[in-house]
Coordinates of C-alpha atoms in Angstrom, one line a residue:
N1 CA -29.5 -13.2 -62.9
E2 CA -30.8 -14.3 -59.5
L3 CA -34.1 -15.4 -60.8
G4 CA -32.7 -17.6 -63.6
V5 CA -34.3 -15.5 -66.3
P6 CA -32.1 -14.9 -69.3
T7 CA -31.3 -11.3 -70.2
L8 CA -30.1 -9.6 -73.3
S9 CA -27.0 -8.2 -71.8
G10 CA -24.0 -8.7 -74.2
E11 CA -24.3 -9.7 -77.9
H12 CA -27.1 -11.8 -79.2
S13 CA -27.8 -12.1 -83.0
A14 CA -31.1 -12.5 -84.6
V15 CA -32.6 -11.8 -88.0
I16 CA -35.3 -9.7 -86.4
V17 CA -35.2 -8.0 -83.0
A18 CA -38.1 -6.3 -81.2
A19 CA -37.1 -4.7 -77.9
E20 CA -38.3 -2.0 -75.3
Q21 CA -42.1 -2.0 -76.0
S22 CA -41.9 -2.4 -79.7
E23 CA -44.6 -4.1 -81.8
I24 CA -44.0 -6.1 -85.0
A25 CA -46.3 -7.9 -87.4
I26 CA -45.0 -10.7 -89.8
D27 CA -47.4 -12.0 -92.5
H28 CA -46.7 -14.5 -95.3
A29 CA -43.0 -14.6 -94.6
V30 CA -40.6 -17.5 -95.2
F31 CA -37.5 -18.0 -93.1
G32 CA -35.2 -20.8 -94.3
A33 CA -31.7 -22.1 -93.5
N34 CA -31.0 -19.4 -90.9
S35 CA -28.0 -19.9 -88.6
D36 CA -29.1 -17.5 -86.0
D37 CA -32.3 -17.1 -84.0
V38 CA -34.9 -15.7 -86.4
I39 CA -37.1 -13.5 -84.2
L40 CA -36.1 -12.3 -80.7
V41 CA -38.7 -10.4 -78.7
D42 CA -37.9 -8.6 -75.4
Q43 CA -40.4 -6.6 -73.5
S44 CA -42.4 -6.3 -76.8
Q45 CA -45.2 -7.8 -78.8
A46 CA -45.0 -9.9 -82.0
A47 CA -47.7 -11.3 -84.3
I48 CA -46.8 -13.9 -86.8
D49 CA -49.3 -15.2 -89.4
H50 CA -49.2 -17.6 -92.4
S51 CA -45.5 -17.9 -92.3
S52 CA -42.8 -20.6 -92.5
F53 CA -39.7 -21.4 -90.4
I54 CA -37.9 -24.2 -92.3
N55 CA -34.6 -25.9 -92.6
G56 CA -33.0 -23.8 -89.9
L57 CA -29.3 -24.6 -89.3
S58 CA -28.9 -23.6 -85.7
G59 CA -31.1 -21.0 -84.0
A60 CA -34.7 -20.8 -82.7
A61 CA -37.7 -19.6 -84.7
V62 CA -38.9 -17.3 -82.0
V63 CA -37.4 -16.4 -78.6
A64 CA -39.4 -14.3 -76.2
T65 CA -38.2 -12.7 -72.8
G66 CA -39.0 -9.8 -70.6
A67 CA -42.8 -10.5 -70.2
S68 CA -43.3 -10.3 -74.0
T69 CA -46.4 -11.3 -75.9
I70 CA -46.4 -13.3 -79.1
T71 CA -49.0 -14.8 -81.3
V72 CA -48.3 -17.4 -83.9
S73 CA -51.0 -18.6 -86.3
N74 CA -51.4 -20.6 -89.6
T75 CA -47.5 -21.1 -89.4
E76 CA -45.3 -24.1 -90.1
I77 CA -42.1 -24.6 -88.1
N78 CA -40.5 -27.6 -89.7
S79 CA -37.2 -29.4 -90.3
N80 CA -35.1 -27.1 -88.1
L81 CA -31.8 -28.2 -86.4
M82 CA -30.9 -26.5 -83.2
A83 CA -28.1 -26.6 -80.7
A84 CA -29.5 -25.1 -77.4
T85 CA -28.2 -21.8 -76.0
A86 CA -29.0 -19.9 -72.9
L87 CA -31.9 -18.1 -74.8
A88 CA -32.9 -20.8 -77.3
R89 CA -34.0 -24.2 -76.0
A90 CA -36.6 -25.1 -78.6
P91 CA -37.9 -23.6 -81.9
I92 CA -40.2 -21.4 -79.7
S93 CA -38.6 -20.5 -76.5
L94 CA -40.3 -18.3 -73.8
F95 CA -38.8 -16.8 -70.6
G96 CA -39.4 -14.3 -67.9
G97 CA -43.3 -14.1 -67.8
S98 CA -43.8 -14.1 -71.6
T99 CA -47.1 -15.3 -73.1
A100 CA -47.7 -17.1 -76.3
T101 CA -50.8 -17.9 -78.3
I102 CA -50.3 -20.5 -80.9
A103 CA -53.1 -21.6 -83.3
D104 CA -53.4 -23.7 -86.4
C105 CA -49.7 -24.4 -86.6
S106 CA -47.5 -27.4 -87.3
F107 CA -44.2 -28.4 -85.8
T108 CA -42.6 -31.2 -87.8
G109 CA -39.1 -32.8 -87.9
N110 CA -37.4 -30.3 -85.6
V111 CA -34.3 -31.7 -83.8
V112 CA -32.8 -29.9 -80.8
S113 CA -29.8 -31.0 -78.8
D114 CA -28.3 -29.4 -75.7
G115 CA -24.9 -28.8 -77.5
S116 CA -22.4 -27.7 -74.8
L117 CA -25.3 -26.3 -72.6
S118 CA -26.4 -28.9 -69.9
E119 CA -30.0 -27.5 -69.8
P120 CA -33.4 -28.9 -70.8
T121 CA -34.5 -28.9 -74.4
A122 CA -37.7 -29.6 -76.4
G123 CA -38.4 -30.3 -80.0
A124 CA -41.1 -27.6 -80.4
I125 CA -41.8 -25.3 -77.4
F126 CA -39.9 -24.5 -74.2
A127 CA -41.5 -22.3 -71.6
T128 CA -40.1 -21.5 -68.1
N129 CA -40.4 -18.9 -65.2
A130 CA -43.4 -17.7 -63.2
G131 CA -46.0 -15.8 -65.3
T132 CA -44.8 -17.6 -68.6
S133 CA -47.8 -19.1 -70.3
V134 CA -48.6 -20.9 -73.6
T135 CA -52.0 -21.5 -75.2
V136 CA -52.1 -23.9 -78.1
D137 CA -55.2 -24.4 -80.1
V138 CA -55.3 -27.0 -83.0
A139 CA -51.7 -27.7 -83.6
A140 CA -49.9 -30.7 -84.9
F141 CA -46.5 -31.9 -83.4
S142 CA -44.9 -34.7 -85.3
S143 CA -41.5 -36.3 -85.4
N144 CA -39.8 -33.7 -83.3
H145 CA -36.8 -34.7 -81.1
G146 CA -35.4 -33.1 -78.0
T147 CA -32.0 -34.4 -76.6
A148 CA -30.4 -33.1 -73.3
L149 CA -28.1 -34.2 -70.5
T150 CA -30.8 -33.1 -68.0
A151 CA -34.3 -33.2 -69.3
G152 CA -35.5 -33.6 -72.9
A153 CA -39.0 -33.5 -74.3
G154 CA -40.1 -34.5 -77.8
S155 CA -42.3 -31.5 -78.2
I156 CA -43.0 -29.3 -75.1
Y157 CA -41.1 -28.6 -71.9
L158 CA -42.4 -26.5 -69.1
S159 CA -40.8 -25.6 -65.7
D160 CA -40.5 -23.1 -62.9
A161 CA -44.4 -22.3 -62.6
A162 CA -44.9 -21.9 -66.4
A163 CA -48.3 -22.9 -67.7
L164 CA -49.7 -24.7 -70.8
T165 CA -53.2 -24.8 -72.0
A166 CA -53.7 -27.0 -75.1
S167 CA -56.8 -28.0 -77.1
G168 CA -57.4 -30.0 -80.3
C169 CA -53.7 -30.9 -80.6
T170 CA -52.0 -34.0 -81.9
F171 CA -48.6 -35.4 -80.7
A172 CA -47.3 -38.2 -83.0
G173 CA -43.9 -39.8 -83.4
N174 CA -42.0 -37.4 -81.1
T175 CA -38.9 -38.5 -79.1
G176 CA -37.3 -37.2 -76.0
S177 CA -33.8 -38.6 -75.2
S178 CA -32.5 -37.7 -71.9
P179 CA -31.9 -39.1 -68.3
V180 CA -35.4 -37.7 -67.7
S181 CA -37.5 -37.6 -70.8
A182 CA -40.9 -37.4 -72.2
G183 CA -42.0 -38.4 -75.7
A184 CA -44.3 -35.5 -76.1
V185 CA -44.8 -33.2 -72.9
L186 CA -42.3 -32.9 -69.9
V187 CA -43.5 -30.8 -66.9
E188 CA -41.3 -29.9 -63.9
S189 CA -42.9 -27.7 -61.3
A190 CA -45.4 -26.3 -63.7
S191 CA -49.0 -26.7 -64.8
V192 CA -50.7 -28.2 -67.8
M193 CA -54.4 -28.4 -69.0
L194 CA -55.1 -30.6 -72.0
H195 CA -58.4 -31.0 -73.8
S196 CA -59.3 -33.1 -76.9
T197 CA -55.7 -33.9 -77.5
T198 CA -54.2 -37.2 -78.9
F199 CA -50.8 -38.8 -78.1
T200 CA -49.7 -41.5 -80.6
N201 CA -46.4 -43.3 -81.1
N202 CA -44.3 -41.0 -78.9
R203 CA -41.2 -42.3 -77.2
A204 CA -39.3 -41.6 -74.2
A205 CA -35.7 -42.7 -74.8
S206 CA -32.3 -42.8 -72.9
H207 CA -29.6 -40.3 -73.6
P208 CA -26.9 -41.8 -75.8
V209 CA -24.1 -40.7 -73.4
A210 CA -25.8 -40.1 -69.9
G211 CA -28.2 -43.0 -70.0
T212 CA -31.6 -42.7 -68.4
S213 CA -33.4 -42.6 -65.0
A214 CA -37.0 -41.9 -65.7
G215 CA -39.6 -41.1 -68.5
G216 CA -43.1 -41.1 -69.8
G217 CA -44.0 -42.1 -73.3
A218 CA -46.5 -39.4 -73.7
I219 CA -46.2 -37.2 -70.6
Y220 CA -43.7 -37.0 -67.7
A221 CA -44.6 -34.7 -64.8
T222 CA -43.1 -34.0 -61.4
Q223 CA -44.1 -31.6 -58.7
S224 CA -46.8 -30.2 -61.1
A225 CA -50.5 -30.0 -61.8
V226 CA -51.8 -31.9 -64.9
R227 CA -55.4 -31.9 -66.2
C228 CA -56.5 -34.1 -69.2
S229 CA -60.0 -34.1 -70.5
N230 CA -61.3 -36.1 -73.6
C231 CA -57.7 -37.1 -74.4
T232 CA -56.3 -40.3 -75.9
A233 CA -52.9 -41.9 -75.6
E234 CA -52.1 -44.9 -77.8
D235 CA -48.9 -46.8 -78.6
N236 CA -46.5 -44.5 -76.8
V237 CA -43.4 -46.1 -75.4
A238 CA -40.7 -45.9 -72.7
R239 CA -39.7 -49.5 -72.8
D240 CA -35.9 -49.1 -73.1
I241 CA -36.0 -47.0 -70.0
G242 CA -38.0 -49.7 -68.3
E243 CA -35.4 -52.4 -69.2
A244 CA -32.7 -50.3 -67.6
Q245 CA -34.7 -49.5 -64.5
R246 CA -36.4 -52.7 -63.5
S247 CA -35.5 -52.3 -59.9
R248 CA -38.1 -49.5 -59.4
P249 CA -41.0 -48.0 -61.4
T250 CA -39.5 -45.0 -63.1
Y251 CA -41.2 -45.2 -66.4
S252 CA -44.6 -45.4 -68.0
D253 CA -45.5 -46.0 -71.7
A254 CA -48.3 -43.3 -71.3
F255 CA -48.2 -40.9 -68.3
F256 CA -45.6 -40.9 -65.6
V257 CA -46.0 -38.8 -62.6
Y258 CA -43.5 -38.3 -59.8
E259 CA -43.2 -36.7 -56.4
P260 CA -46.1 -34.4 -55.2
T261 CA -48.0 -34.1 -58.6
D262 CA -51.7 -33.4 -58.8
V263 CA -53.2 -35.2 -61.8
K264 CA -56.8 -35.5 -62.9
F265 CA -58.0 -37.4 -66.0
R266 CA -61.6 -37.2 -67.3
D267 CA -63.0 -39.0 -70.4
T268 CA -59.4 -40.0 -71.2
V269 CA -58.4 -43.2 -73.0
Y270 CA -54.9 -44.8 -72.8

């Protein structure tokens, strides 16, 4: 549509669908080796607790659109393979003013590619559109990989006025492979607030076909607002990007900010 917000017109398959002001609660469930998106929430609410999304073969764990509300707690989202679609760009994909609260969760070994869709991807969480927000409390992101022909994040991608607040999180060994990439968090025209969060051994890498133009080993941000307090970034790299772009500074092993971006660091080590 004109706002760039995906809609549910036409066919879209999922294991569980909640639509038109529905409410669902999922507790102690295991979803494994699914080929479609597992949970699709549209204009509704979903609560997921003590569950597992593992070894997925194609789709996302949770897709929310239409100003939906989801909570995910004490849950593992691990070892899933995804080829991005219009509605699924990461294991958790949020659109159209949806809000997500994620607590005590792990995202490990998820691999997301853009497939035939030339759109951004992320290895764990994707959030876009005004009013879309993500709150993450005590979550571990490790060995996730996002590959895209446009922009790819190892763990989290935000754009178009979406917002992220994260506290007590760890990002370790994640990789973004794209012309514009971030090892952990990529922010385009969005806002991020990070507290007591650690970035270690994340990598911004070039795309195997499209090459590279810019990246940040831990965070890449453009036309955004970023706040970091009591954070640590160690041993993150974007060096292959640097070798390809020696003529101008378009990479950083830790935090790369570009164009009008408002960044404030407090009690942060890197």
